[in-house]
Amino acid sequence: MKAVIHVGLKPGVLDPQGRAIARSLNNLGFDEVTGAKQGRVIELDLKETRAALAESRVREMCEQLLANTVIESYRIRIEA
Amino acid sequence: MKAVIHVGLKPGVLDPQGRAIARSLNNLGFDEVTGAKQGRVIELDLKETRAALAESRVREMCEQLLANTVIESYRIRIEA
């Protein structure tokens, strides 16, 4: 099965990358953009076939490696 | 309204970052991981209120700035 993990900055954490994107878009003439945030998506292929077990393992992966939980939050979606 | 843009490598493009993630997870004991890909998600806040118009503008933003269309593909979702 597959796991899709969204990792993004927690609310309130300074986001210079998001600001740079919004400002660049404004400079290119896209005035309708009032804000931007950038996060990452990690897609994992897993041998595991039980969704509940897969999710708890992926949660461990996030805590240990995939997210910096001091400043980032993550969301896991398990797909068949 | 809001636009959520997924940017990822096109199939067939070498993905050293994905390989590094998969290998690191294997090294940590997560043997069920057989592959990994990393992409980015960009969330934009937009003043525009017409979904169709918003989407065509966001497509332009992707072509001009947000995606490297030589090696990356993107997917746009417009939210109210």
PDB file of C-alpha atoms in Angstrom:
ATOM      1  CA  MET A   1       0.000   0.000   0.000  1.00  0.00           C
ATOM      2  CA  LYS A   2       0.929   3.648  -0.201  1.00  0.00           C
ATOM      3  CA  ALA A   3       1.293   6.390   2.398  1.00  0.00           C
ATOM      4  CA  VAL A   4       1.055  10.066   1.505  1.00  0.00           C
ATOM      5  CA  ILE A   5       2.507  12.397   4.125  1.00  0.00           C
ATOM      6  CA  HIS A   6       2.038  16.141   4.150  1.00  0.00           C
ATOM      7  CA  VAL A   7       4.621  18.068   6.157  1.00  0.00           C
ATOM      8  CA  GLY A   8       4.190  21.797   6.741  1.00  0.00           C
ATOM      9  CA  LEU A   9       5.273  24.516   9.134  1.00  0.00           C
ATOM     10  CA  LYS A  10       3.173  24.891  12.264  1.00  0.00           C
ATOM     11  CA  PRO A  11       1.039  28.042  12.398  1.00  0.00           C
ATOM     12  CA  GLY A  12       3.012  30.962  13.778  1.00  0.00           C
ATOM     13  CA  VAL A  13       6.401  29.713  12.601  1.00  0.00           C
ATOM     14  CA  LEU A  14       8.157  32.274  10.415  1.00  0.00           C
ATOM     15  CA  ASP A  15       7.932  31.200   6.768  1.00  0.00           C
ATOM     16  CA  PRO A  16      10.469  33.107   4.642  1.00  0.00           C
ATOM     17  CA  GLN A  17      10.022  30.694   1.738  1.00  0.00           C
ATOM     18  CA  GLY A  18       6.272  31.341   1.594  1.00  0.00           C
ATOM     19  CA  ARG A  19       6.876  35.061   1.685  1.00  0.00           C
ATOM     20  CA  ALA A  20       9.396  34.836  -1.125  1.00  0.00           C
ATOM     21  CA  ILE A  21       6.899  32.932  -3.283  1.00  0.00           C
ATOM     22  CA  ALA A  22       4.113  35.450  -2.636  1.00  0.00           C
ATOM     23  CA  ARG A  23       6.383  38.417  -3.324  1.00  0.00           C
ATOM     24  CA  SER A  24       7.791  36.889  -6.504  1.00  0.00           C
ATOM     25  CA  LEU A  25       4.294  36.184  -7.805  1.00  0.00           C
ATOM     26  CA  ASN A  26       3.239  39.757  -7.011  1.00  0.00           C
ATOM     27  CA  ASN A  27       6.314  41.047  -8.848  1.00  0.00           C
ATOM     28  CA  LEU A  28       5.348  38.981 -11.881  1.00  0.00           C
ATOM     29  CA  GLY A  29       1.955  40.720 -11.927  1.00  0.00           C
ATOM     30  CA  PHE A  30      -0.099  38.144 -10.044  1.00  0.00           C
ATOM     31  CA  ASP A  31      -1.607  40.729  -7.703  1.00  0.00           C
ATOM     32  CA  GLU A  32      -4.390  38.441  -6.537  1.00  0.00           C
ATOM     33  CA  VAL A  33      -1.927  36.428  -4.424  1.00  0.00           C
ATOM     34  CA  THR A  34      -2.127  37.602  -0.810  1.00  0.00           C
ATOM     35  CA  GLY A  35      -0.154  34.832   0.854  1.00  0.00           C
ATOM     36  CA  ALA A  36       1.722  31.603   0.192  1.00  0.00           C
ATOM     37  CA  LYS A  37       2.981  28.640   2.138  1.00  0.00           C
ATOM     38  CA  GLN A  38       5.225  25.838   1.007  1.00  0.00           C
ATOM     39  CA  GLY A  39       5.307  22.366   2.473  1.00  0.00           C
ATOM     40  CA  ARG A  40       6.418  18.957   1.275  1.00  0.00           C
ATOM     41  CA  VAL A  41       4.676  15.742   0.352  1.00  0.00           C
ATOM     42  CA  ILE A  42       6.351  12.408   0.817  1.00  0.00           C
ATOM     43  CA  GLU A  43       4.906   9.342  -0.878  1.00  0.00           C
ATOM     44  CA  LEU A  44       6.012   5.989   0.458  1.00  0.00           C
ATOM     45  CA  ASP A  45       5.512   2.545  -1.055  1.00  0.00           C
ATOM     46  CA  LEU A  46       4.982   0.008   1.694  1.00  0.00           C
ATOM     47  CA  LYS A  47       4.999  -3.770   1.806  1.00  0.00           C
ATOM     48  CA  GLU A  48       2.603  -3.672   4.780  1.00  0.00           C
ATOM     49  CA  THR A  49      -1.007  -4.585   3.852  1.00  0.00           C
ATOM     50  CA  ARG A  50      -2.872  -3.700   7.082  1.00  0.00           C
ATOM     51  CA  ALA A  51      -3.848  -0.017   6.999  1.00  0.00           C
ATOM     52  CA  ALA A  52      -3.950   0.538  10.775  1.00  0.00           C
ATOM     53  CA  LEU A  53      -0.510  -0.985  11.288  1.00  0.00           C
ATOM     54  CA  ALA A  54       0.891   0.919   8.312  1.00  0.00           C
ATOM     55  CA  GLU A  55      -0.373   4.184   9.743  1.00  0.00           C
ATOM     56  CA  SER A  56       1.184   3.659  13.148  1.00  0.00           C
ATOM     57  CA  ARG A  57       4.523   2.745  11.557  1.00  0.00           C
ATOM     58  CA  VAL A  58       4.418   5.796   9.278  1.00  0.00           C
ATOM     59  CA  ARG A  59       3.709   7.944  12.337  1.00  0.00           C
ATOM     60  CA  GLU A  60       6.938   6.618  13.884  1.00  0.00           C
ATOM     61  CA  MET A  61       8.823   7.414  10.647  1.00  0.00           C
ATOM     62  CA  CYS A  62       7.537  10.984  10.791  1.00  0.00           C
ATOM     63  CA  GLU A  63       8.590  11.428  14.410  1.00  0.00           C
ATOM     64  CA  GLN A  64      12.024   9.921  13.819  1.00  0.00           C
ATOM     65  CA  LEU A  65      12.990  11.206  10.396  1.00  0.00           C
ATOM     66  CA  LEU A  66      10.466  12.804   8.086  1.00  0.00           C
ATOM     67  CA  ALA A  67       9.264  15.824  10.077  1.00  0.00           C
ATOM     68  CA  ASN A  68      10.971  18.257  12.393  1.00  0.00           C
ATOM     69  CA  THR A  69       8.221  18.215  15.008  1.00  0.00           C
ATOM     70  CA  VAL A  70       9.574  21.290  16.786  1.00  0.00           C
ATOM     71  CA  ILE A  71       8.403  23.507  13.936  1.00  0.00           C
ATOM     72  CA  GLU A  72       6.513  21.206  11.567  1.00  0.00           C
ATOM     73  CA  SER A  73       3.245  19.315  11.704  1.00  0.00           C
ATOM     74  CA  TYR A  74       2.353  16.350   9.523  1.00  0.00           C
ATOM     75  CA  ARG A  75      -0.707  14.572   8.181  1.00  0.00           C
ATOM     76  CA  ILE A  76      -0.771  10.942   7.043  1.00  0.00           C
ATOM     77  CA  ARG A  77      -3.069   9.387   4.458  1.00  0.00           C
ATOM     78  CA  ILE A  78      -2.926   5.660   3.800  1.00  0.00           C
ATOM     79  CA  GLU A  79      -4.013   4.456   0.369  1.00  0.00           C
ATOM     80  CA  ALA A  80      -4.699   0.911  -0.821  1.00  0.00           C
TER      81      ALA A  80
ATOM     82  CA  MET B   1     -10.198  31.499  -2.219  1.00  0.00           C
ATOM     83  CA  LYS B   2      -7.337  29.100  -1.899  1.00  0.00           C
ATOM     84  CA  ALA B   3      -5.247  27.158  -4.408  1.00  0.00           C
ATOM     85  CA  VAL B   4      -3.314  24.026  -3.455  1.00  0.00           C
ATOM     86  CA  ILE B   5      -0.611  23.056  -5.927  1.00  0.00           C
ATOM     87  CA  HIS B   6       1.222  19.762  -5.918  1.00  0.00           C
ATOM     88  CA  VAL B   7       4.578  19.772  -7.693  1.00  0.00           C
ATOM     89  CA  GLY B   8       6.471  16.526  -8.213  1.00  0.00           C
ATOM     90  CA  LEU B   9       9.097  15.022 -10.475  1.00  0.00           C
ATOM     91  CA  LYS B  10       7.841  13.549 -13.732  1.00  0.00           C
ATOM     92  CA  PRO B  11       7.978   9.757 -13.940  1.00  0.00           C
ATOM     93  CA  GLY B  12      11.377   8.600 -15.140  1.00  0.00           C
ATOM     94  CA  VAL B  13      13.285  11.568 -13.761  1.00  0.00           C
ATOM     95  CA  LEU B  14      16.071  10.477 -11.413  1.00  0.00           C
ATOM     96  CA  ASP B  15      15.018  11.133  -7.804  1.00  0.00           C
ATOM     97  CA  PRO B  16      18.045  11.057  -5.466  1.00  0.00           C
ATOM     98  CA  GLN B  17      16.047  12.665  -2.644  1.00  0.00           C
ATOM     99  CA  GLY B  18      13.424   9.949  -2.743  1.00  0.00           C
ATOM    100  CA  ARG B  19      16.118   7.273  -2.726  1.00  0.00           C
ATOM    101  CA  ALA B  20      17.820   8.903   0.255  1.00  0.00           C
ATOM    102  CA  ILE B  21      14.544   8.912   2.200  1.00  0.00           C
ATOM    103  CA  ALA B  22      13.840   5.263   1.415  1.00  0.00           C
ATOM    104  CA  ARG B  23      17.358   4.190   2.311  1.00  0.00           C
ATOM    105  CA  SER B  24      17.395   6.184   5.551  1.00  0.00           C
ATOM    106  CA  LEU B  25      14.075   4.649   6.603  1.00  0.00           C
ATOM    107  CA  ASN B  26      15.389   1.162   5.813  1.00  0.00           C
ATOM    108  CA  ASN B  27      18.503   1.901   7.873  1.00  0.00           C
ATOM    109  CA  LEU B  28      16.300   2.935  10.797  1.00  0.00           C
ATOM    110  CA  GLY B  29      14.607  -0.471  10.655  1.00  0.00           C
ATOM    111  CA  PHE B  30      11.549   0.426   8.599  1.00  0.00           C
ATOM    112  CA  ASP B  31      12.023  -2.491   6.227  1.00  0.00           C
ATOM    113  CA  GLU B  32       8.493  -2.256   4.819  1.00  0.00           C
ATOM    114  CA  VAL B  33       9.442   0.854   2.825  1.00  0.00           C
ATOM    115  CA  THR B  34      10.207  -0.142  -0.765  1.00  0.00           C
ATOM    116  CA  GLY B  35      10.249   3.301  -2.354  1.00  0.00           C
ATOM    117  CA  ALA B  36       9.827   7.005  -1.630  1.00  0.00           C
ATOM    118  CA  LYS B  37       9.196  10.180  -3.566  1.00  0.00           C
ATOM    119  CA  GLN B  38       9.289  13.752  -2.342  1.00  0.00           C
ATOM    120  CA  GLY B  39       7.402  16.635  -3.869  1.00  0.00           C
ATOM    121  CA  ARG B  40       6.216  20.020  -2.692  1.00  0.00           C
ATOM    122  CA  VAL B  41       2.851  21.552  -1.943  1.00  0.00           C
ATOM    123  CA  ILE B  42       2.275  25.245  -2.358  1.00  0.00           C
ATOM    124  CA  GLU B  43      -0.810  26.828  -0.835  1.00  0.00           C
ATOM    125  CA  LEU B  44      -1.803  30.217  -2.170  1.00  0.00           C
ATOM    126  CA  ASP B  45      -4.343  32.660  -0.764  1.00  0.00           C
ATOM    127  CA  LEU B  46      -6.090  34.458  -3.602  1.00  0.00           C
ATOM    128  CA  LYS B  47      -8.304  37.539  -3.805  1.00  0.00           C
ATOM    129  CA  GLU B  48      -9.985  36.108  -6.912  1.00  0.00           C
ATOM    130  CA  THR B  49     -13.480  34.693  -6.241  1.00  0.00           C
ATOM    131  CA  ARG B  50     -14.230  32.949  -9.570  1.00  0.00           C
ATOM    132  CA  ALA B  51     -12.861  29.411  -9.473  1.00  0.00           C
ATOM    133  CA  ALA B  52     -12.361  28.978 -13.225  1.00  0.00           C
ATOM    134  CA  LEU B  53     -10.453  32.228 -13.548  1.00  0.00           C
ATOM    135  CA  ALA B  54      -8.410  31.460 -10.444  1.00  0.00           C
ATOM    136  CA  GLU B  55      -7.407  28.109 -11.889  1.00  0.00           C
ATOM    137  CA  SER B  56      -6.244  29.514 -15.200  1.00  0.00           C
ATOM    138  CA  ARG B  57      -4.190  32.186 -13.412  1.00  0.00           C
ATOM    139  CA  VAL B  58      -2.626  29.606 -11.082  1.00  0.00           C
ATOM    140  CA  ARG B  59      -1.734  27.518 -14.129  1.00  0.00           C
ATOM    141  CA  GLU B  60       0.181  30.531 -15.492  1.00  0.00           C
ATOM    142  CA  MET B  61       1.952  30.931 -12.131  1.00  0.00           C
ATOM    143  CA  CYS B  62       3.041  27.301 -12.277  1.00  0.00           C
ATOM    144  CA  GLU B  63       4.380  27.640 -15.799  1.00  0.00           C
ATOM    145  CA  GLN B  64       6.221  30.871 -15.024  1.00  0.00           C
ATOM    146  CA  LEU B  65       7.530  30.330 -11.518  1.00  0.00           C
ATOM    147  CA  LEU B  66       6.290  27.503  -9.357  1.00  0.00           C
ATOM    148  CA  ALA B  67       7.224  24.407 -11.343  1.00  0.00           C
ATOM    149  CA  ASN B  68      10.197  23.502 -13.485  1.00  0.00           C
ATOM    150  CA  THR B  69       8.137  21.980 -16.271  1.00  0.00           C
ATOM    151  CA  VAL B  70      11.168  20.345 -17.888  1.00  0.00           C
ATOM    152  CA  ILE B  71      11.346  17.800 -15.076  1.00  0.00           C
ATOM    153  CA  GLU B  72       8.304  18.475 -12.881  1.00  0.00           C
ATOM    154  CA  SER B  73       4.573  18.076 -13.287  1.00  0.00           C
ATOM    155  CA  TYR B  74       1.952  19.888 -11.238  1.00  0.00           C
ATOM    156  CA  ARG B  75      -1.648  19.487 -10.146  1.00  0.00           C
ATOM    157  CA  ILE B  76      -3.908  22.357  -9.096  1.00  0.00           C
ATOM    158  CA  ARG B  77      -6.854  22.195  -6.688  1.00  0.00           C
ATOM    159  CA  ILE B  78      -8.983  25.278  -6.098  1.00  0.00           C
ATOM    160  CA  GLU B  79     -10.799  25.527  -2.751  1.00  0.00           C
ATOM    161  CA  ALA B  80     -13.521  27.952  -1.701  1.00  0.00           C
TER     162      ALA B  80
END
